[in-house]
Amino acid sequence: MSRAIELFARMHEVRSVTADERGRQTLTGDVILAVFGKVQHKMPLGMDLLMAKYVHDAPAANRIIDVMAIWLNDEPLKRKDLAMALSCVALDVFCDKPVASQKRQLAALWRKCSDQAKRSNRLIKGWQAKIKRLQRNIDACETHAAEERLLSAINDLEALIIKDRRRIDEYAQSQSLKSLTCPRCSGTGLILNTGECPSCNGHGLFIPSVDNIRQHLRHIGLGRVSDKLWENELKPWFEKCLSKLYVKSSDATKMLSNFLYNESDLDNGLCFI
Ligand SMILES: [Zn+2]
């Protein structure tokens, strides 16, 4: 992450008081905000892309979608509706958000491999062992009241298990929407003693392939697209759209870096690139 982007993200964090907490700070918050405003004015799309990607700004994402719809006006495409849906997928990919098929894969991994899930599994195993012990004791009960007490204790433990499973499920679902990082290897692509992580094939990330994107179209209810339509029209549009997003955001990052550099004390050697 470049220095300019780091500063950008920090300035938008609710908790951050100053732009830089690491000591030497020559740029004050108001100067930095003025620079952001200047870049926003000159490159609204580029700045919106940074807002959407790094500070998850929903209004910025909506403005980008409007701009992408305008791009389509000049394109000689037959299925502009599908192309528009693909533009939104391109924006998700640009923002490092997983597509639907990957969300399922990621959620399953979070449910299985995360520290929270492992802790929960240990707890559940303990409760299950306890339930077995209590069930054995039921046969030895001499009074009805004693049996009732044991049954109620078993019910309580079963309720705990259900509650904890649901908690981990919700946690896994929410994590799978947040990041593309592989939970099994924590993004390293490696598993200790065994080598390459089999879940992400050593990539560390679940980056959607063009095939994933095609499947995704089916998933969001747009049906199958023919090979011809996909190869001639939709795939080239998706790639063009995604590369445009990268170019525009990197232009804005460069301008942000240059402006911040010019505003900073040139002698102290602060570098924003
Ligand atoms: Zn992995």
mmCIF file of C-alpha atoms and ligand atoms in Angstrom:
data_model
loop_
_atom_site.group_PDB
_atom_site.id
_atom_site.type_symbol
_atom_site.label_atom_id
_atom_site.label_comp_id
_atom_site.label_asym_id
_atom_site.label_seq_id
_atom_site.Cartn_x
_atom_site.Cartn_y
_atom_site.Cartn_z
ATOM 1 C CA MET A 1 0.000 0.000 0.000
ATOM 2 C CA SER A 2 1.463 3.337 -0.934
ATOM 3 C CA ARG A 3 2.013 5.974 1.715
ATOM 4 C CA ALA A 4 -0.670 8.196 0.161
ATOM 5 C CA ILE A 5 -3.266 5.414 0.333
ATOM 6 C CA GLU A 6 -2.323 4.614 3.916
ATOM 7 C CA LEU A 7 -2.822 8.247 4.859
ATOM 8 C CA PHE A 8 -6.076 8.304 2.913
ATOM 9 C CA ALA A 9 -7.456 5.276 4.742
ATOM 10 C CA ARG A 10 -6.354 6.584 8.113
ATOM 11 C CA MET A 11 -7.979 9.969 7.581
ATOM 12 C CA HIS A 12 -11.290 8.225 6.989
ATOM 13 C CA GLU A 13 -11.103 6.032 10.036
ATOM 14 C CA VAL A 14 -13.503 7.174 12.699
ATOM 15 C CA ARG A 15 -11.055 6.602 15.496
ATOM 16 C CA SER A 16 -8.058 8.339 13.958
ATOM 17 C CA VAL A 17 -7.296 11.649 15.565
ATOM 18 C CA THR A 18 -4.285 12.596 13.541
ATOM 19 C CA ALA A 19 -3.234 11.423 10.138
ATOM 20 C CA ASP A 20 -0.012 9.994 11.403
ATOM 21 C CA GLU A 21 0.580 8.694 14.879
ATOM 22 C CA ARG A 22 4.119 7.624 14.303
ATOM 23 C CA GLY A 23 5.837 10.808 15.299
ATOM 24 C CA ARG A 24 7.171 13.249 12.744
ATOM 25 C CA GLN A 25 4.178 14.859 11.170
ATOM 26 C CA THR A 26 4.559 17.845 8.929
ATOM 27 C CA LEU A 27 1.210 17.662 7.180
ATOM 28 C CA THR A 28 -1.721 18.702 9.308
ATOM 29 C CA GLY A 29 -5.140 17.109 8.934
ATOM 30 C CA ASP A 30 -6.668 20.154 7.258
ATOM 31 C CA VAL A 31 -3.912 20.297 4.628
ATOM 32 C CA ILE A 32 -4.414 16.617 3.869
ATOM 33 C CA LEU A 33 -8.183 17.066 3.605
ATOM 34 C CA ALA A 34 -7.665 20.028 1.275
ATOM 35 C CA VAL A 35 -5.465 17.829 -0.917
ATOM 36 C CA PHE A 36 -8.147 15.120 -0.947
ATOM 37 C CA GLY A 37 -10.693 17.774 -1.975
ATOM 38 C CA LYS A 38 -8.426 18.970 -4.791
ATOM 39 C CA VAL A 39 -7.971 15.452 -6.167
ATOM 40 C CA GLN A 40 -11.700 14.766 -5.750
ATOM 41 C CA HIS A 41 -12.396 17.819 -7.885
ATOM 42 C CA LYS A 42 -9.912 16.885 -10.617
ATOM 43 C CA MET A 43 -10.498 13.133 -10.632
ATOM 44 C CA PRO A 44 -13.903 12.386 -9.107
ATOM 45 C CA LEU A 45 -14.018 8.842 -10.440
ATOM 46 C CA GLY A 46 -10.496 7.938 -9.328
ATOM 47 C CA MET A 47 -11.143 9.307 -5.852
ATOM 48 C CA ASP A 48 -14.484 7.477 -5.633
ATOM 49 C CA LEU A 49 -12.668 4.256 -6.535
ATOM 50 C CA LEU A 50 -10.249 4.779 -3.662
ATOM 51 C CA MET A 51 -13.165 5.565 -1.351
ATOM 52 C CA ALA A 52 -15.009 2.406 -2.408
ATOM 53 C CA LYS A 53 -11.978 0.151 -2.162
ATOM 54 C CA TYR A 54 -10.233 1.385 0.962
ATOM 55 C CA VAL A 55 -12.972 2.908 3.106
ATOM 56 C CA HIS A 56 -15.949 0.886 1.777
ATOM 57 C CA ASP A 57 -17.919 4.011 0.938
ATOM 58 C CA ALA A 58 -21.317 2.986 -0.467
ATOM 59 C CA PRO A 59 -22.323 6.354 -2.013
ATOM 60 C CA ALA A 60 -18.954 6.384 -3.853
ATOM 61 C CA ALA A 61 -19.679 2.883 -5.196
ATOM 62 C CA ASN A 62 -23.083 4.071 -6.430
ATOM 63 C CA ARG A 63 -21.493 7.025 -8.227
ATOM 64 C CA ILE A 64 -19.004 4.648 -9.891
ATOM 65 C CA ILE A 65 -21.876 2.438 -11.082
ATOM 66 C CA ASP A 66 -23.518 5.513 -12.651
ATOM 67 C CA VAL A 67 -20.287 6.351 -14.483
ATOM 68 C CA MET A 68 -19.903 2.768 -15.716
ATOM 69 C CA ALA A 69 -23.423 2.928 -17.138
ATOM 70 C CA ILE A 70 -22.354 5.991 -19.150
ATOM 71 C CA TRP A 71 -19.304 4.098 -20.478
ATOM 72 C CA LEU A 72 -21.686 1.556 -21.938
ATOM 73 C CA ASN A 73 -23.472 4.194 -24.025
ATOM 74 C CA ASP A 74 -20.521 4.352 -26.405
ATOM 75 C CA GLU A 75 -20.148 0.585 -26.700
ATOM 76 C CA PRO A 76 -21.669 -1.290 -29.637
ATOM 77 C CA LEU A 77 -22.856 -4.160 -27.417
ATOM 78 C CA LYS A 78 -25.947 -6.271 -27.998
ATOM 79 C CA ARG A 79 -26.551 -7.228 -24.384
ATOM 80 C CA LYS A 80 -25.954 -4.046 -22.456
ATOM 81 C CA ASP A 81 -27.990 -5.393 -19.539
ATOM 82 C CA LEU A 82 -25.531 -8.258 -19.028
ATOM 83 C CA ALA A 83 -22.593 -5.944 -19.613
ATOM 84 C CA MET A 84 -23.910 -3.633 -16.877
ATOM 85 C CA ALA A 85 -24.220 -6.552 -14.458
ATOM 86 C CA LEU A 86 -20.638 -7.480 -15.317
ATOM 87 C CA SER A 87 -19.509 -3.907 -14.658
ATOM 88 C CA CYS A 88 -20.818 -4.232 -11.104
ATOM 89 C CA VAL A 89 -18.942 -7.536 -10.727
ATOM 90 C CA ALA A 90 -15.814 -5.797 -12.030
ATOM 91 C CA LEU A 91 -16.240 -3.167 -9.318
ATOM 92 C CA ASP A 92 -16.495 -5.919 -6.672
ATOM 93 C CA VAL A 93 -13.359 -7.552 -8.034
ATOM 94 C CA PHE A 94 -11.588 -4.189 -8.035
ATOM 95 C CA CYS A 95 -12.628 -3.676 -4.395
ATOM 96 C CA ASP A 96 -11.273 -7.177 -3.517
ATOM 97 C CA LYS A 97 -14.735 -8.466 -2.664
ATOM 98 C CA PRO A 98 -15.353 -12.154 -3.343
ATOM 99 C CA VAL A 99 -17.982 -13.197 -5.897
ATOM 100 C CA ALA A 100 -20.874 -15.469 -4.821
ATOM 101 C CA SER A 101 -19.303 -18.867 -5.607
ATOM 102 C CA GLN A 102 -16.207 -17.872 -3.675
ATOM 103 C CA LYS A 103 -18.259 -16.579 -0.765
ATOM 104 C CA ARG A 104 -19.620 -20.097 -0.277
ATOM 105 C CA GLN A 105 -16.122 -21.584 -0.439
ATOM 106 C CA LEU A 106 -14.757 -18.962 1.918
ATOM 107 C CA ALA A 107 -17.641 -19.339 4.387
ATOM 108 C CA ALA A 108 -17.058 -23.116 4.515
ATOM 109 C CA LEU A 109 -13.386 -22.525 5.273
ATOM 110 C CA TRP A 110 -14.125 -19.945 7.950
ATOM 111 C CA ARG A 111 -16.548 -22.434 9.505
ATOM 112 C CA LYS A 112 -13.857 -25.091 9.565
ATOM 113 C CA CYS A 113 -10.445 -23.476 9.869
ATOM 114 C CA SER A 114 -10.747 -20.196 11.769
ATOM 115 C CA ASP A 115 -9.513 -19.971 15.353
ATOM 116 C CA GLN A 116 -13.055 -19.178 16.492
ATOM 117 C CA ALA A 117 -14.391 -22.302 14.769
ATOM 118 C CA LYS A 118 -11.663 -24.477 16.258
ATOM 119 C CA ARG A 119 -12.373 -23.116 19.732
ATOM 120 C CA SER A 120 -16.074 -23.689 19.239
ATOM 121 C CA ASN A 121 -15.468 -27.267 18.066
ATOM 122 C CA ARG A 122 -13.471 -27.998 21.204
ATOM 123 C CA LEU A 123 -16.271 -26.585 23.344
ATOM 124 C CA ILE A 124 -18.906 -28.578 21.476
ATOM 125 C CA LYS A 125 -16.912 -31.811 21.828
ATOM 126 C CA GLY A 126 -16.717 -31.203 25.581
ATOM 127 C CA TRP A 127 -20.464 -30.640 25.795
ATOM 128 C CA GLN A 128 -21.165 -33.739 23.697
ATOM 129 C CA ALA A 129 -19.002 -35.860 25.998
ATOM 130 C CA LYS A 130 -20.873 -34.451 28.976
ATOM 131 C CA ILE A 131 -24.235 -35.275 27.354
ATOM 132 C CA LYS A 132 -23.086 -38.909 26.847
ATOM 133 C CA ARG A 133 -22.086 -39.174 30.488
ATOM 134 C CA LEU A 134 -25.429 -37.772 31.626
ATOM 135 C CA GLN A 135 -27.314 -40.162 29.333
ATOM 136 C CA ARG A 136 -25.495 -43.117 30.885
ATOM 137 C CA ASN A 137 -26.459 -41.872 34.332
ATOM 138 C CA ILE A 138 -30.157 -41.737 33.412
ATOM 139 C CA ASP A 139 -30.355 -45.551 33.472
ATOM 140 C CA ALA A 140 -29.019 -45.571 36.992
ATOM 141 C CA CYS A 141 -31.576 -43.069 38.247
ATOM 142 C CA GLU A 142 -33.807 -44.351 40.959
ATOM 143 C CA THR A 143 -36.366 -41.566 41.108
ATOM 144 C CA HIS A 144 -38.375 -39.840 38.429
ATOM 145 C CA ALA A 145 -37.281 -36.422 39.708
ATOM 146 C CA ALA A 146 -33.598 -37.342 39.376
ATOM 147 C CA GLU A 147 -34.200 -38.490 35.814
ATOM 148 C CA GLU A 148 -36.000 -35.232 35.015
ATOM 149 C CA ARG A 149 -33.066 -33.227 36.364
ATOM 150 C CA LEU A 150 -30.623 -35.079 34.130
ATOM 151 C CA LEU A 151 -32.854 -34.673 31.070
ATOM 152 C CA SER A 152 -33.141 -30.962 31.662
ATOM 153 C CA ALA A 153 -29.347 -30.687 32.010
ATOM 154 C CA ILE A 154 -28.979 -32.534 28.687
ATOM 155 C CA ASN A 155 -31.476 -30.161 27.042
ATOM 156 C CA ASP A 156 -29.508 -27.160 28.267
ATOM 157 C CA LEU A 157 -26.283 -28.555 26.815
ATOM 158 C CA GLU A 158 -27.958 -29.328 23.490
ATOM 159 C CA ALA A 159 -29.271 -25.753 23.344
ATOM 160 C CA LEU A 160 -25.728 -24.482 23.972
ATOM 161 C CA ILE A 161 -24.427 -26.573 21.072
ATOM 162 C CA ILE A 162 -27.091 -25.275 18.679
ATOM 163 C CA LYS A 163 -26.446 -21.697 19.764
ATOM 164 C CA ASP A 164 -22.698 -22.000 19.295
ATOM 165 C CA ARG A 165 -23.030 -23.625 15.870
ATOM 166 C CA ARG A 166 -25.302 -20.782 14.791
ATOM 167 C CA ARG A 167 -22.830 -18.222 16.131
ATOM 168 C CA ILE A 168 -19.953 -19.729 14.124
ATOM 169 C CA ASP A 169 -22.146 -19.905 11.045
ATOM 170 C CA GLU A 170 -23.000 -16.218 11.261
ATOM 171 C CA TYR A 171 -19.353 -15.375 11.898
ATOM 172 C CA ALA A 172 -18.259 -17.418 8.846
ATOM 173 C CA GLN A 173 -20.871 -15.780 6.634
ATOM 174 C CA SER A 174 -19.874 -12.286 7.657
ATOM 175 C CA GLN A 175 -16.133 -12.989 7.308
ATOM 176 C CA SER A 176 -16.647 -14.446 3.832
ATOM 177 C CA LEU A 177 -18.095 -11.132 2.651
ATOM 178 C CA LYS A 178 -15.226 -9.088 3.983
ATOM 179 C CA SER A 179 -12.076 -10.411 2.428
ATOM 180 C CA LEU A 180 -10.576 -12.663 -0.182
ATOM 181 C CA THR A 181 -7.863 -13.918 2.155
ATOM 182 C CA CYS A 182 -7.763 -17.692 2.609
ATOM 183 C CA PRO A 183 -8.678 -18.483 6.247
ATOM 184 C CA ARG A 184 -6.888 -21.834 6.173
ATOM 185 C CA CYS A 185 -3.395 -20.432 5.556
ATOM 186 C CA SER A 186 -4.211 -16.833 6.625
ATOM 187 C CA GLY A 187 -3.170 -15.589 3.216
ATOM 188 C CA THR A 188 0.319 -17.087 3.215
ATOM 189 C CA GLY A 189 -0.483 -19.858 0.711
ATOM 190 C CA LEU A 190 1.486 -22.279 2.891
ATOM 191 C CA ILE A 191 0.572 -24.802 5.556
ATOM 192 C CA LEU A 192 3.194 -25.691 8.135
ATOM 193 C CA ASN A 193 4.922 -29.037 7.451
ATOM 194 C CA THR A 194 2.773 -29.841 4.420
ATOM 195 C CA GLY A 195 3.666 -27.089 1.966
ATOM 196 C CA GLU A 196 1.179 -25.522 -0.406
ATOM 197 C CA CYS A 197 -2.275 -24.756 0.991
ATOM 198 C CA PRO A 198 -4.759 -27.043 -0.809
ATOM 199 C CA SER A 199 -7.720 -24.716 -0.247
ATOM 200 C CA CYS A 200 -6.370 -21.762 -2.210
ATOM 201 C CA ASN A 201 -3.765 -23.694 -4.255
ATOM 202 C CA GLY A 202 -1.006 -21.682 -2.660
ATOM 203 C CA HIS A 203 -2.345 -18.297 -3.781
ATOM 204 C CA GLY A 204 -3.313 -17.152 -0.295
ATOM 205 C CA LEU A 205 -6.243 -15.300 -1.834
ATOM 206 C CA PHE A 206 -9.440 -16.285 -3.607
ATOM 207 C CA ILE A 207 -9.028 -14.133 -6.675
ATOM 208 C CA PRO A 208 -11.918 -14.758 -9.059
ATOM 209 C CA SER A 209 -10.961 -16.167 -12.439
ATOM 210 C CA VAL A 210 -12.826 -15.190 -15.577
ATOM 211 C CA ASP A 211 -14.625 -18.567 -15.324
ATOM 212 C CA ASN A 212 -15.757 -17.702 -11.795
ATOM 213 C CA ILE A 213 -17.183 -14.493 -13.192
ATOM 214 C CA ARG A 214 -19.106 -16.386 -15.856
ATOM 215 C CA GLN A 215 -20.536 -18.743 -13.225
ATOM 216 C CA HIS A 216 -21.390 -15.719 -11.156
ATOM 217 C CA LEU A 217 -23.657 -14.389 -13.910
ATOM 218 C CA ARG A 218 -25.649 -17.602 -13.608
ATOM 219 C CA HIS A 219 -25.689 -17.304 -9.856
ATOM 220 C CA ILE A 220 -27.215 -13.819 -9.869
ATOM 221 C CA GLY A 221 -30.058 -15.140 -11.976
ATOM 222 C CA LEU A 222 -29.003 -13.911 -15.385
ATOM 223 C CA GLY A 223 -28.954 -17.377 -16.885
ATOM 224 C CA ARG A 224 -26.425 -19.042 -19.115
ATOM 225 C CA VAL A 225 -24.705 -16.986 -21.746
ATOM 226 C CA SER A 226 -23.617 -18.582 -25.003
ATOM 227 C CA ASP A 227 -19.914 -19.122 -25.659
ATOM 228 C CA LYS A 228 -20.094 -16.732 -28.574
ATOM 229 C CA LEU A 229 -21.688 -13.931 -26.580
ATOM 230 C CA TRP A 230 -19.260 -14.490 -23.721
ATOM 231 C CA GLU A 231 -16.105 -14.581 -25.853
ATOM 232 C CA ASN A 232 -17.014 -11.813 -28.290
ATOM 233 C CA GLU A 233 -18.785 -9.377 -26.108
ATOM 234 C CA LEU A 234 -18.989 -9.938 -22.386
ATOM 235 C CA LYS A 235 -15.507 -11.180 -21.521
ATOM 236 C CA PRO A 236 -13.766 -8.347 -23.449
ATOM 237 C CA TRP A 237 -16.103 -5.824 -21.803
ATOM 238 C CA PHE A 238 -15.411 -7.191 -18.329
ATOM 239 C CA GLU A 239 -11.656 -7.015 -18.888
ATOM 240 C CA LYS A 240 -11.863 -3.538 -20.384
ATOM 241 C CA CYS A 241 -14.032 -2.291 -17.526
ATOM 242 C CA LEU A 242 -11.779 -3.769 -14.840
ATOM 243 C CA SER A 243 -8.620 -2.373 -16.394
ATOM 244 C CA LYS A 244 -10.275 1.066 -16.681
ATOM 245 C CA LEU A 245 -11.042 0.949 -12.947
ATOM 246 C CA TYR A 246 -7.411 0.109 -12.168
ATOM 247 C CA VAL A 247 -6.073 2.850 -14.450
ATOM 248 C CA LYS A 248 -8.394 5.533 -13.037
ATOM 249 C CA SER A 249 -7.630 4.610 -9.430
ATOM 250 C CA SER A 250 -3.905 4.495 -10.019
ATOM 251 C CA ASP A 251 -4.044 7.927 -11.710
ATOM 252 C CA ALA A 252 -5.810 9.303 -8.636
ATOM 253 C CA THR A 253 -3.262 7.649 -6.330
ATOM 254 C CA LYS A 254 -0.420 9.230 -8.300
ATOM 255 C CA MET A 255 -2.020 12.665 -8.192
ATOM 256 C CA LEU A 256 -2.708 12.281 -4.471
ATOM 257 C CA SER A 257 0.910 11.285 -3.902
ATOM 258 C CA ASN A 258 2.247 14.225 -5.920
ATOM 259 C CA PHE A 259 0.038 16.800 -4.217
ATOM 260 C CA LEU A 260 0.845 15.469 -0.756
ATOM 261 C CA TYR A 261 4.517 15.439 -1.606
ATOM 262 C CA ASN A 262 4.367 19.050 -2.791
ATOM 263 C CA GLU A 263 2.553 20.107 0.349
ATOM 264 C CA SER A 264 4.997 18.389 2.657
ATOM 265 C CA ASP A 265 8.315 19.840 3.660
ATOM 266 C CA LEU A 266 10.507 18.803 0.761
ATOM 267 C CA ASP A 267 13.616 18.743 2.932
ATOM 268 C CA ASN A 268 12.436 16.071 5.300
ATOM 269 C CA GLY A 269 12.281 13.513 2.532
ATOM 270 C CA LEU A 270 8.737 12.298 3.093
ATOM 271 C CA CYS A 271 7.866 10.068 0.202
ATOM 272 C CA PHE A 272 4.297 9.216 -0.711
ATOM 273 C CA ILE A 273 4.840 6.789 -3.545
HETATM 274 ZN ZN ZN B 1 -4.838 -21.014 1.669
#
